[in-house]
Each structure stands twice: as C-alpha cells, then as structure tokens.
Amino acid sequence: MNEMRIATLRRERGWTQERLAETSGVAVRTVQRLEGGSDASLETLSAIARALEVPVRELFAQDDPAELEPGVRGLDERTEAAAAAAASEQAARDRFVGGLWSLYSAVGIAFGIVTVVLLVLHVWSPLVFLLVGAYWAVGRLAGRFLLDSVLGPWLDRRWPLSSATDVPVRAAR
C-alpha cells in the first residue's frame, strides 16, 4: 500500500498509541503495525481517520490523491455519503419523536384549558384537577415506555442509521 502518516498525525495531537487505539476502537497492536508500515483494511483506516478527525486520504504521505489506491480514494466519498445519510435519518427520526411529544403536550394543554373552563362554569368538581396532574405524570411515563418498547423498534427499522435520542418538545417546531 502507500506510506502512512498515522504516527505523525498522532504525535501532532500529543496522543499515545494507546489513546489512538482507544479512541478509534482498534487494538494497540493494530496501531503499532500500521505505524510500522503494515497494510490495513479500509474499515480500520476509516476508524483511525475518524479518531484523528481527518479524511482517510490524510493518513497517507502521497501529495497527489490520484496516486492513492482506488479503494482509499473512494472511501472518503463513501464515508461522507454514509454520514450524510445517517444525519438525514437521525433528523427525520428526531422530527417524528418530537412531533409525538408536541402532540402529547398539545392534548395536555387542551385538557387543562377545558378543565379550567368547566370548573369556572361549575360543571365539574375541583377534584378534576387530579385528572390533569395524572395525565401529565402518567402520560409522560406511559409515553416514554411506548416510545422505548413499541415505537423504538419500529423507528429502528424505519430509519436504521439513526438512534434513540431524547428529543425535547421544542425540537419538533
């Protein structure tokens, strides 16, 4: 393969081989072999590049990107395309979950307003405020349970490149 610059990039950051291995998720021995000139898989190179926060092509000493092997040249483009797809899926998932929490809040607010109006008109007993409190307390817990156990797996299948996050209600706006 091509001459590597991993040791230089690692030292520029003041990292040890152990820190690079831990940050990238590869074995220390793999980092040592790469710095010693051994070849590596494109997946390993991609993990090292992500840890060092550089494009894969920066791991090589070549000045001309055309001199890099075709697999290495294309890896940056594939990595960027995958990252963009993951970000798009994550945004869609976050919008969906945020929309559910916004709907929950809107129903709770409407319930609260109707309760106050009916209390002012003396249609309901003041004890109905307990129902409003129960809606907010139990609804939040039930919503979290449903999101984690029922909707979570569906969302994982719908947007496989995304992950569960706590989406604040304001994110849905």
Coordinates of N, CA, C and O in Angstrom, one line a residue:
M1 N 0.8 -1.2 0.0 CA 0.0 0.0 0.0 C 0.9 1.2 0.0 O 2.0 1.2 -0.4
N2 N 0.4 2.4 0.4 CA 1.1 3.6 0.4 C 1.7 3.9 1.8 O 1.3 3.3 2.8
E3 N 2.7 4.8 1.8 CA 3.3 5.2 3.1 C 2.4 5.9 4.0 O 1.6 6.8 3.6
M4 N 2.3 5.5 5.3 CA 1.4 6.1 6.2 C 1.9 7.3 7.0 O 3.1 7.3 7.2
R5 N 1.0 8.1 7.4 CA 1.4 9.3 8.2 C 0.7 9.2 9.6 O 0.6 10.2 10.3
I6 N 0.2 8.0 10.0 CA -0.5 7.9 11.2 C 0.3 8.3 12.4 O -0.2 9.1 13.3
A7 N 1.5 7.9 12.5 CA 2.4 8.3 13.7 C 2.6 9.8 13.8 O 2.5 10.4 14.8
T8 N 2.8 10.4 12.6 CA 2.9 11.9 12.6 C 1.7 12.6 13.1 O 1.7 13.5 13.9
L9 N 0.5 12.2 12.5 CA -0.7 12.8 12.9 C -1.0 12.5 14.4 O -1.5 13.4 15.1
R10 N -0.7 11.3 14.9 CA -0.9 11.0 16.3 C -0.1 11.9 17.2 O -0.5 12.5 18.2
R11 N 1.2 12.0 16.8 CA 2.1 12.8 17.7 C 1.8 14.3 17.6 O 1.9 15.0 18.6
E12 N 1.3 14.8 16.5 CA 0.8 16.2 16.4 C -0.3 16.5 17.4 O -0.4 17.6 17.9
R13 N -1.1 15.5 17.7 CA -2.1 15.7 18.7 C -1.7 15.4 20.1 O -2.4 15.5 21.1
G14 N -0.4 14.9 20.3 CA 0.1 14.6 21.6 C -0.5 13.3 22.1 O -0.5 13.1 23.3
W15 N -0.9 12.4 21.2 CA -1.5 11.2 21.7 C -0.5 10.0 21.7 O 0.4 10.0 21.0
T16 N -0.8 9.1 22.6 CA 0.0 7.9 22.7 C -0.7 6.9 21.7 O -1.8 7.1 21.3
Q17 N 0.0 5.8 21.4 CA -0.6 4.7 20.6 C -1.8 4.2 21.3 O -2.8 3.8 20.7
E18 N -1.8 4.1 22.6 CA -2.9 3.6 23.4 C -4.1 4.5 23.3 O -5.2 4.0 23.1
R19 N -3.9 5.8 23.3 CA -5.0 6.7 23.2 C -5.7 6.6 21.8 O -6.9 6.6 21.7
L20 N -4.8 6.5 20.8 CA -5.4 6.4 19.4 C -6.1 5.1 19.3 O -7.2 5.1 18.7
A21 N -5.6 4.0 19.8 CA -6.3 2.7 19.8 C -7.7 2.8 20.5 O -8.7 2.4 19.9
E22 N -7.7 3.4 21.6 CA -8.9 3.5 22.4 C -9.9 4.4 21.7 O -11.1 4.1 21.6
T23 N -9.5 5.5 21.2 CA -10.4 6.5 20.5 C -10.9 5.9 19.2 O -12.1 6.1 18.9
S24 N -10.1 5.1 18.5 CA -10.6 4.6 17.2 C -11.3 3.3 17.3 O -12.0 2.8 16.4
G25 N -11.1 2.6 18.5 CA -11.7 1.3 18.7 C -11.0 0.1 18.0 O -11.6 -0.9 17.8
V26 N -9.7 0.3 17.8 CA -8.9 -0.8 17.2 C -7.9 -1.2 18.3 O -7.7 -0.4 19.3
A27 N -7.2 -2.3 18.1 CA -6.2 -2.8 19.1 C -5.0 -1.9 19.0 O -4.6 -1.4 18.0
V28 N -4.3 -1.8 20.2 CA -3.0 -1.1 20.2 C -2.0 -1.8 19.2 O -1.3 -1.1 18.5
R29 N -2.0 -3.1 19.2 CA -1.1 -3.8 18.3 C -1.4 -3.4 16.8 O -0.5 -3.3 16.0
T30 N -2.7 -3.2 16.5 CA -3.0 -2.7 15.1 C -2.4 -1.4 14.8 O -1.8 -1.2 13.8
V31 N -2.5 -0.4 15.8 CA -1.9 0.9 15.6 C -0.4 0.7 15.4 O 0.2 1.3 14.6
Q32 N 0.3 -0.1 16.2 CA 1.7 -0.4 16.1 C 2.1 -0.9 14.7 O 3.0 -0.5 14.1
R33 N 1.3 -1.9 14.3 CA 1.5 -2.5 12.9 C 1.4 -1.4 11.8 O 2.2 -1.3 10.9
L34 N 0.3 -0.6 11.9 CA 0.1 0.5 10.9 C 1.3 1.5 10.9 O 1.7 1.8 9.8
E35 N 1.7 1.9 12.1 CA 2.8 2.8 12.2 C 4.1 2.2 11.7 O 5.0 2.9 11.3
G36 N 4.2 0.8 11.8 CA 5.3 0.1 11.3 C 5.3 -0.1 9.8 O 6.3 -0.7 9.3
G37 N 4.2 0.2 9.1 CA 4.2 0.1 7.7 C 3.3 -1.0 7.2 O 3.3 -1.3 6.0
S38 N 2.7 -1.8 8.0 CA 1.8 -2.9 7.6 C 0.5 -2.3 6.9 O 0.1 -1.2 7.2
D39 N -0.1 -3.1 6.1 CA -1.3 -2.7 5.4 C -2.5 -2.9 6.4 O -2.4 -3.6 7.4
A40 N -3.6 -2.3 6.1 CA -4.8 -2.4 6.9 C -6.0 -2.4 6.0 O -6.0 -2.0 4.9
S41 N -7.1 -2.8 6.6 CA -8.4 -2.8 5.9 C -8.9 -1.4 5.8 O -8.5 -0.5 6.6
L42 N -9.8 -1.2 4.9 CA -10.3 0.2 4.7 C -11.2 0.5 5.9 O -11.2 1.7 6.3
E43 N -11.8 -0.4 6.6 CA -12.6 -0.2 7.8 C -11.7 0.3 8.9 O -12.0 1.2 9.6
T44 N -10.5 -0.3 9.0 CA -9.6 0.1 10.1 C -9.1 1.5 9.8 O -9.0 2.3 10.7
L45 N -8.7 1.7 8.6 CA -8.2 3.1 8.2 C -9.3 4.1 8.4 O -9.0 5.2 8.9
S46 N -10.5 3.8 8.1 CA -11.6 4.7 8.3 C -11.8 5.0 9.8 O -12.0 6.2 10.2
A47 N -11.7 4.0 10.7 CA -11.8 4.2 12.1 C -10.7 5.1 12.6 O -10.9 6.0 13.5
I48 N -9.5 4.9 12.2 CA -8.3 5.7 12.6 C -8.5 7.1 12.1 O -8.3 8.1 12.9
A49 N -9.0 7.3 10.9 CA -9.2 8.7 10.3 C -10.2 9.4 11.1 O -10.1 10.6 11.4
R50 N -11.3 8.7 11.5 CA -12.4 9.3 12.3 C -11.8 9.7 13.6 O -12.1 10.8 14.1
A51 N -11.0 8.9 14.3 CA -10.4 9.2 15.6 C -9.5 10.5 15.5 O -9.5 11.3 16.3
L52 N -8.8 10.5 14.4 CA -7.8 11.6 14.2 C -8.5 12.9 13.6 O -7.9 13.9 13.4
E53 N -9.8 12.7 13.2 CA -10.6 13.8 12.6 C -10.0 14.3 11.4 O -9.9 15.5 11.2
V54 N -9.6 13.4 10.5 CA -9.0 13.7 9.2 C -9.7 12.8 8.2 O -10.1 11.7 8.5
P55 N -9.7 13.2 6.9 CA -10.1 12.3 5.8 C -9.1 11.2 5.7 O -8.0 11.3 6.0
V56 N -9.6 10.0 5.2 CA -8.7 8.9 5.1 C -7.5 9.2 4.3 O -6.4 8.7 4.6
R57 N -7.7 10.0 3.2 CA -6.5 10.3 2.4 C -5.4 11.0 3.1 O -4.2 10.9 2.7
E58 N -5.7 11.7 4.2 CA -4.7 12.3 5.0 C -3.8 11.4 5.8 O -2.7 11.8 6.3
L59 N -4.2 10.1 5.9 CA -3.4 9.1 6.5 C -2.2 8.7 5.7 O -1.3 8.1 6.2
F60 N -2.2 9.1 4.4 CA -1.1 8.7 3.5 C -0.2 9.8 3.2 O -0.6 11.0 3.1
A61 N 1.0 9.5 2.9 CA 2.1 10.5 2.6 C 2.0 11.0 1.2 O 2.8 11.9 0.9
Q62 N 1.2 10.5 0.4 CA 1.2 10.9 -1.0 C 0.7 12.4 -1.2 O -0.3 12.8 -0.5
D63 N 1.3 13.2 -2.0 CA 0.9 14.5 -2.3 C -0.3 14.6 -3.3 O -1.1 15.4 -3.2
D64 N -0.3 13.6 -4.2 CA -1.3 13.6 -5.2 C -2.3 12.5 -4.9 O -2.0 11.3 -4.9
P65 N -3.6 12.9 -4.6 CA -4.6 11.9 -4.3 C -4.8 10.9 -5.4 O -5.2 9.8 -5.1
A66 N -4.4 11.2 -6.7 CA -4.6 10.2 -7.8 C -3.6 9.0 -7.6 O -3.9 8.0 -8.1
E67 N -2.6 9.2 -6.8 CA -1.6 8.1 -6.6 C -2.1 7.1 -5.5 O -1.6 6.0 -5.4
L68 N -3.1 7.5 -4.8 CA -3.7 6.5 -3.8 C -4.4 5.4 -4.5 O -5.0 5.6 -5.6
E69 N -4.5 4.3 -3.9 CA -5.2 3.2 -4.4 C -6.7 3.6 -4.5 O -7.2 4.3 -3.7
P70 N -7.4 3.0 -5.5 CA -8.8 3.4 -5.8 C -9.7 3.2 -4.5 O -10.6 4.0 -4.3
G71 N -9.5 2.1 -3.8 CA -10.3 1.9 -2.6 C -10.1 3.0 -1.6 O -11.1 3.4 -0.9
V72 N -8.9 3.5 -1.4 CA -8.7 4.6 -0.4 C -9.3 5.9 -0.9 O -9.9 6.6 -0.2
R73 N -9.2 6.1 -2.2 CA -9.7 7.4 -2.8 C -11.2 7.4 -2.6 O -11.8 8.4 -2.3
G74 N -11.9 6.3 -2.8 CA -13.3 6.3 -2.8 C -13.9 6.2 -1.4 O -15.1 6.5 -1.1
L75 N -13.0 5.8 -0.4 CA -13.5 5.6 1.0 C -14.0 7.0 1.6 O -15.0 7.0 2.2
D76 N -13.3 8.0 1.3 CA -13.8 9.3 1.8 C -15.1 9.7 1.3 O -16.0 10.1 2.1
E77 N -15.4 9.5 0.0 CA -16.7 9.8 -0.5 C -17.8 8.9 0.0 O -18.8 9.4 0.4
R78 N -17.5 7.6 0.2 CA -18.5 6.7 0.8 C -18.7 7.1 2.2 O -19.9 7.0 2.7
T79 N -17.7 7.4 2.9 CA -17.8 7.8 4.4 C -18.7 9.0 4.5 O -19.6 9.1 5.3
E80 N -18.4 10.0 3.7 CA -19.2 11.3 3.7 C -20.6 11.0 3.3 O -21.5 11.6 3.9
A81 N -20.9 10.2 2.3 CA -22.2 9.9 1.9 C -23.0 9.1 3.0 O -24.1 9.4 3.3
A82 N -22.3 8.2 3.7 CA -22.9 7.4 4.8 C -23.2 8.4 5.9 O -24.3 8.3 6.6
A83 N -22.3 9.3 6.2 CA -22.6 10.2 7.3 C -23.7 11.1 7.0 O -24.5 11.5 7.9
A84 N -23.8 11.6 5.8 CA -24.9 12.4 5.4 C -26.3 11.7 5.5 O -27.3 12.2 5.9
A85 N -26.3 10.4 5.0 CA -27.5 9.6 5.1 C -27.9 9.4 6.6 O -29.1 9.5 6.9
A86 N -26.9 9.1 7.4 CA -27.2 8.9 8.9 C -27.8 10.2 9.5 O -28.7 10.1 10.3
A87 N -27.2 11.3 9.1 CA -27.7 12.6 9.7 C -29.1 12.9 9.2 O -29.9 13.4 10.0
S88 N -29.4 12.6 8.0 CA -30.7 12.8 7.4 C -31.7 11.9 8.1 O -32.8 12.3 8.5
E89 N -31.4 10.6 8.3 CA -32.3 9.7 9.0 C -32.5 10.1 10.5 O -33.6 10.0 11.0
Q90 N -31.4 10.6 11.1 CA -31.5 11.0 12.5 C -32.4 12.2 12.6 O -33.2 12.3 13.5
A91 N -32.3 13.1 11.7 CA -33.2 14.3 11.7 C -34.6 13.9 11.5 O -35.5 14.4 12.2
A92 N -34.9 13.0 10.6 CA -36.3 12.5 10.4 C -36.8 11.9 11.6 O -38.0 12.1 12.0
R93 N -36.0 11.0 12.2 CA -36.5 10.3 13.5 C -36.7 11.3 14.6 O -37.7 11.2 15.3
D94 N -35.8 12.3 14.8 CA -36.0 13.3 15.8 C -37.2 14.1 15.6 O -37.9 14.5 16.5
R95 N -37.5 14.5 14.3 CA -38.8 15.2 14.0 C -40.0 14.4 14.3 O -41.0 14.9 14.9
F96 N -40.0 13.1 14.0 CA -41.1 12.2 14.3 C -41.3 12.2 15.8 O -42.5 12.4 16.3
V97 N -40.3 11.9 16.6 CA -40.4 11.7 18.0 C -40.8 13.1 18.6 O -41.7 13.2 19.5
G98 N -40.2 14.2 18.2 CA -40.5 15.5 18.7 C -42.0 15.8 18.4 O -42.7 16.4 19.2
G99 N -42.5 15.4 17.2 CA -43.9 15.6 16.9 C -44.8 14.9 17.8 O -45.9 15.4 18.2
L100 N -44.4 13.7 18.2 CA -45.3 12.9 19.2 C -45.3 13.6 20.5 O -46.4 13.7 21.1
W101 N -44.2 14.1 21.0 CA -44.1 14.8 22.3 C -44.9 16.1 22.2 O -45.6 16.5 23.1
S102 N -44.9 16.8 21.0 CA -45.6 18.0 20.9 C -47.1 17.7 20.9 O -47.9 18.5 21.5
L103 N -47.5 16.6 20.3 CA -48.9 16.2 20.3 C -49.4 15.9 21.7 O -50.4 16.3 22.2
Y104 N -48.6 15.2 22.5 CA -48.8 14.9 23.9 C -49.0 16.2 24.7 O -50.0 16.3 25.4
S105 N -48.1 17.1 24.4 CA -48.2 18.4 25.1 C -49.5 19.2 24.7 O -50.2 19.8 25.6
A106 N -49.8 19.2 23.5 CA -51.0 19.9 23.0 C -52.3 19.3 23.6 O -53.2 20.1 24.0
V107 N -52.4 18.0 23.6 CA -53.5 17.4 24.2 C -53.6 17.7 25.7 O -54.7 18.0 26.2
G108 N -52.5 17.7 26.4 CA -52.5 18.0 27.8 C -52.9 19.5 28.1 O -53.7 19.8 29.0
I109 N -52.4 20.4 27.2 CA -52.8 21.8 27.4 C -54.3 22.0 27.1 O -55.0 22.7 27.9
A110 N -54.8 21.3 26.1 CA -56.2 21.4 25.7 C -57.0 20.9 26.9 O -58.1 21.4 27.3
F111 N -56.6 19.7 27.4 CA -57.3 19.1 28.6 C -57.3 20.1 29.8 O -58.3 20.2 30.4
G112 N -56.2 20.7 30.0 CA -56.1 21.6 31.1 C -57.0 22.8 30.9 O -57.7 23.3 31.8
I113 N -57.1 23.4 29.7 CA -57.9 24.5 29.4 C -59.4 24.2 29.6 O -60.2 24.9 30.2
V114 N -59.8 23.0 29.0 CA -61.2 22.5 29.1 C -61.6 22.3 30.6 O -62.6 22.7 31.0
T115 N -60.6 21.8 31.4 CA -60.9 21.6 32.8 C -61.1 22.9 33.5 O -62.1 23.0 34.3
V116 N -60.3 23.9 33.2 CA -60.5 25.2 33.9 C -61.8 25.8 33.5 O -62.6 26.4 34.3
V117 N -62.2 25.8 32.2 CA -63.4 26.3 31.7 C -64.6 25.6 32.4 O -65.6 26.3 32.9
L118 N -64.6 24.3 32.5 CA -65.7 23.6 33.1 C -65.7 23.8 34.6 O -66.8 23.8 35.2
L119 N -64.6 24.1 35.2 CA -64.6 24.4 36.7 C -65.2 25.8 36.9 O -66.0 26.0 37.8
V120 N -64.9 26.7 36.0 CA -65.4 28.1 36.1 C -67.0 28.1 35.9 O -67.7 28.8 36.6
L121 N -67.4 27.2 35.0 CA -68.9 27.1 34.8 C -69.6 26.2 35.8 O -70.7 25.9 35.7
H122 N -68.8 25.7 36.8 CA -69.3 24.8 37.9 C -69.9 23.5 37.4 O -70.9 23.0 37.9
V123 N -69.3 23.0 36.3 CA -69.8 21.8 35.7 C -69.1 20.6 36.4 O -69.6 19.5 36.6
W124 N -67.8 20.8 36.7 CA -67.0 19.7 37.3 C -66.6 20.1 38.7 O -66.5 21.3 39.1
S125 N -66.2 19.1 39.5 CA -65.7 19.3 40.8 C -64.2 19.7 40.7 O -63.5 19.3 39.8
P126 N -63.7 20.4 41.7 CA -62.3 20.8 41.7 C -61.4 19.6 41.8 O -60.2 19.7 41.4
L127 N -61.9 18.4 42.1 CA -61.1 17.2 42.1 C -60.6 16.8 40.7 O -59.7 16.0 40.6
V128 N -61.2 17.4 39.7 CA -60.9 17.0 38.4 C -59.4 17.5 38.1 O -58.8 16.9 37.2
F129 N -58.9 18.4 38.9 CA -57.5 18.8 38.7 C -56.6 17.6 38.9 O -55.5 17.6 38.4
L130 N -57.0 16.7 39.7 CA -56.2 15.4 39.9 C -56.1 14.7 38.6 O -55.0 14.1 38.3
L131 N -57.1 14.7 37.7 CA -57.0 14.1 36.4 C -56.0 14.8 35.5 O -55.2 14.1 34.8
V132 N -55.9 16.1 35.6 CA -54.9 16.8 34.8 C -53.5 16.5 35.3 O -52.6 16.2 34.4
G133 N -53.3 16.4 36.6 CA -52.0 16.0 37.1 C -51.6 14.6 36.7 O -50.5 14.3 36.3
A134 N -52.6 13.7 36.8 CA -52.4 12.3 36.4 C -52.1 12.2 34.9 O -51.2 11.4 34.5
Y135 N -52.7 13.0 34.1 CA -52.4 13.0 32.6 C -50.9 13.3 32.4 O -50.2 12.6 31.7
W136 N -50.4 14.3 33.1 CA -49.1 14.7 32.9 C -48.1 13.7 33.4 O -47.1 13.4 32.8
A137 N -48.3 13.2 34.6 CA -47.4 12.3 35.3 C -47.4 10.9 34.6 O -46.4 10.4 34.2
V138 N -48.6 10.4 34.5 CA -48.7 9.0 33.9 C -48.5 9.0 32.4 O -47.8 8.1 31.9
G139 N -49.0 10.1 31.8 CA -48.8 10.2 30.3 C -47.3 10.2 29.9 O -46.9 9.6 28.9
R140 N -46.5 11.0 30.7 CA -45.1 11.1 30.4 C -44.4 9.7 30.5 O -43.7 9.3 29.7
L141 N -44.7 9.0 31.6 CA -44.2 7.7 31.8 C -44.7 6.7 30.8 O -43.9 5.9 30.2
A142 N -45.9 6.7 30.5 CA -46.5 5.8 29.5 C -45.9 6.1 28.1 O -45.6 5.2 27.3
G143 N -45.8 7.4 27.8 CA -45.2 7.8 26.5 C -43.8 7.3 26.4 O -43.4 6.8 25.3
R144 N -43.0 7.5 27.4 CA -41.6 7.0 27.4 C -41.5 5.5 27.2 O -40.7 5.0 26.4
F145 N -42.4 4.8 27.9 CA -42.5 3.3 27.8 C -42.8 2.9 26.4 O -42.2 2.0 25.8
L146 N -43.9 3.5 25.8 CA -44.3 3.1 24.5 C -43.2 3.5 23.5 O -43.0 2.7 22.5
L147 N -42.6 4.6 23.7 CA -41.5 5.0 22.7 C -40.4 4.0 22.8 O -39.8 3.7 21.7
D148 N -40.0 3.6 24.0 CA -38.8 2.7 24.1 C -39.2 1.3 23.7 O -38.3 0.6 23.1
S149 N -40.4 0.8 24.0 CA -40.7 -0.6 23.8 C -41.4 -0.9 22.5 O -41.2 -2.0 21.9
V150 N -42.3 0.0 22.1 CA -43.1 -0.3 20.9 C -42.6 0.5 19.7 O -42.3 -0.1 18.7
L151 N -42.6 1.8 19.9 CA -42.2 2.6 18.7 C -40.7 2.5 18.4 O -40.3 2.7 17.3
G152 N -39.9 2.4 19.5 CA -38.4 2.3 19.2 C -38.0 1.3 18.2 O -37.3 1.6 17.3
P153 N -38.4 0.0 18.3 CA -38.0 -1.0 17.3 C -38.6 -0.6 15.9 O -37.9 -0.8 14.9
W154 N -39.8 -0.1 15.9 CA -40.3 0.3 14.6 C -39.5 1.5 14.0 O -39.1 1.5 12.8
L155 N -39.1 2.4 14.8 CA -38.2 3.5 14.3 C -36.9 3.0 13.9 O -36.3 3.5 12.9
D156 N -36.3 2.0 14.6 CA -35.1 1.4 14.2 C -35.1 0.8 12.8 O -34.2 0.9 12.1
R157 N -36.3 0.1 12.6 CA -36.4 -0.5 11.2 C -36.7 0.6 10.2 O -36.2 0.5 9.0
R158 N -37.4 1.6 10.5 CA -37.8 2.7 9.6 C -36.5 3.5 9.2 O -36.3 3.9 8.0
W159 N -35.7 3.9 10.2 CA -34.5 4.7 10.0 C -33.4 3.9 10.6 O -32.9 4.3 11.7
P160 N -32.8 2.9 10.0 CA -31.8 2.1 10.6 C -30.4 2.8 10.9 O -29.7 2.3 11.7
L161 N -30.2 3.9 10.3 CA -28.9 4.6 10.5 C -29.1 5.6 11.7 O -28.1 6.3 12.0
S162 N -30.3 5.7 12.3 CA -30.5 6.6 13.4 C -30.5 5.9 14.7 O -30.4 4.6 14.8
S163 N -30.5 6.6 15.8 CA -30.5 6.0 17.1 C -31.5 6.8 18.0 O -31.8 8.0 17.7
A164 N -31.9 6.2 19.1 CA -32.8 6.8 20.0 C -32.1 8.0 20.7 O -31.0 7.8 21.2
T165 N -32.8 9.1 20.7 CA -32.3 10.3 21.5 C -33.4 10.9 22.2 O -34.6 10.7 21.9
D166 N -33.1 11.6 23.3 CA -34.2 12.4 24.0 C -34.4 13.7 23.2 O -33.5 14.5 23.2
V167 N -35.5 13.7 22.6 CA -35.8 14.9 21.8 C -36.7 15.8 22.6 O -37.8 15.5 23.0
P168 N -36.2 17.0 22.9 CA -37.1 18.0 23.6 C -38.3 18.4 22.7 O -38.2 18.4 21.5
V169 N -39.3 18.8 23.4 CA -40.6 19.1 22.7 C -40.3 20.3 21.7 O -40.8 20.3 20.6
R170 N -39.4 21.2 22.1 CA -39.2 22.4 21.2 C -38.5 22.0 19.9 O -38.6 22.7 18.9
A171 N -37.9 20.8 19.8 CA -37.2 20.4 18.6 C -38.2 20.1 17.4 O -37.8 20.1 16.3
A172 N -39.4 19.8 17.8 CA -40.4 19.5 16.8 C -41.0 20.7 16.0 O -41.6 20.6 15.0
R173 N -40.7 21.9 16.5 CA -41.3 23.1 15.9 C -40.6 23.4 14.6 O -39.5 23.2 14.3

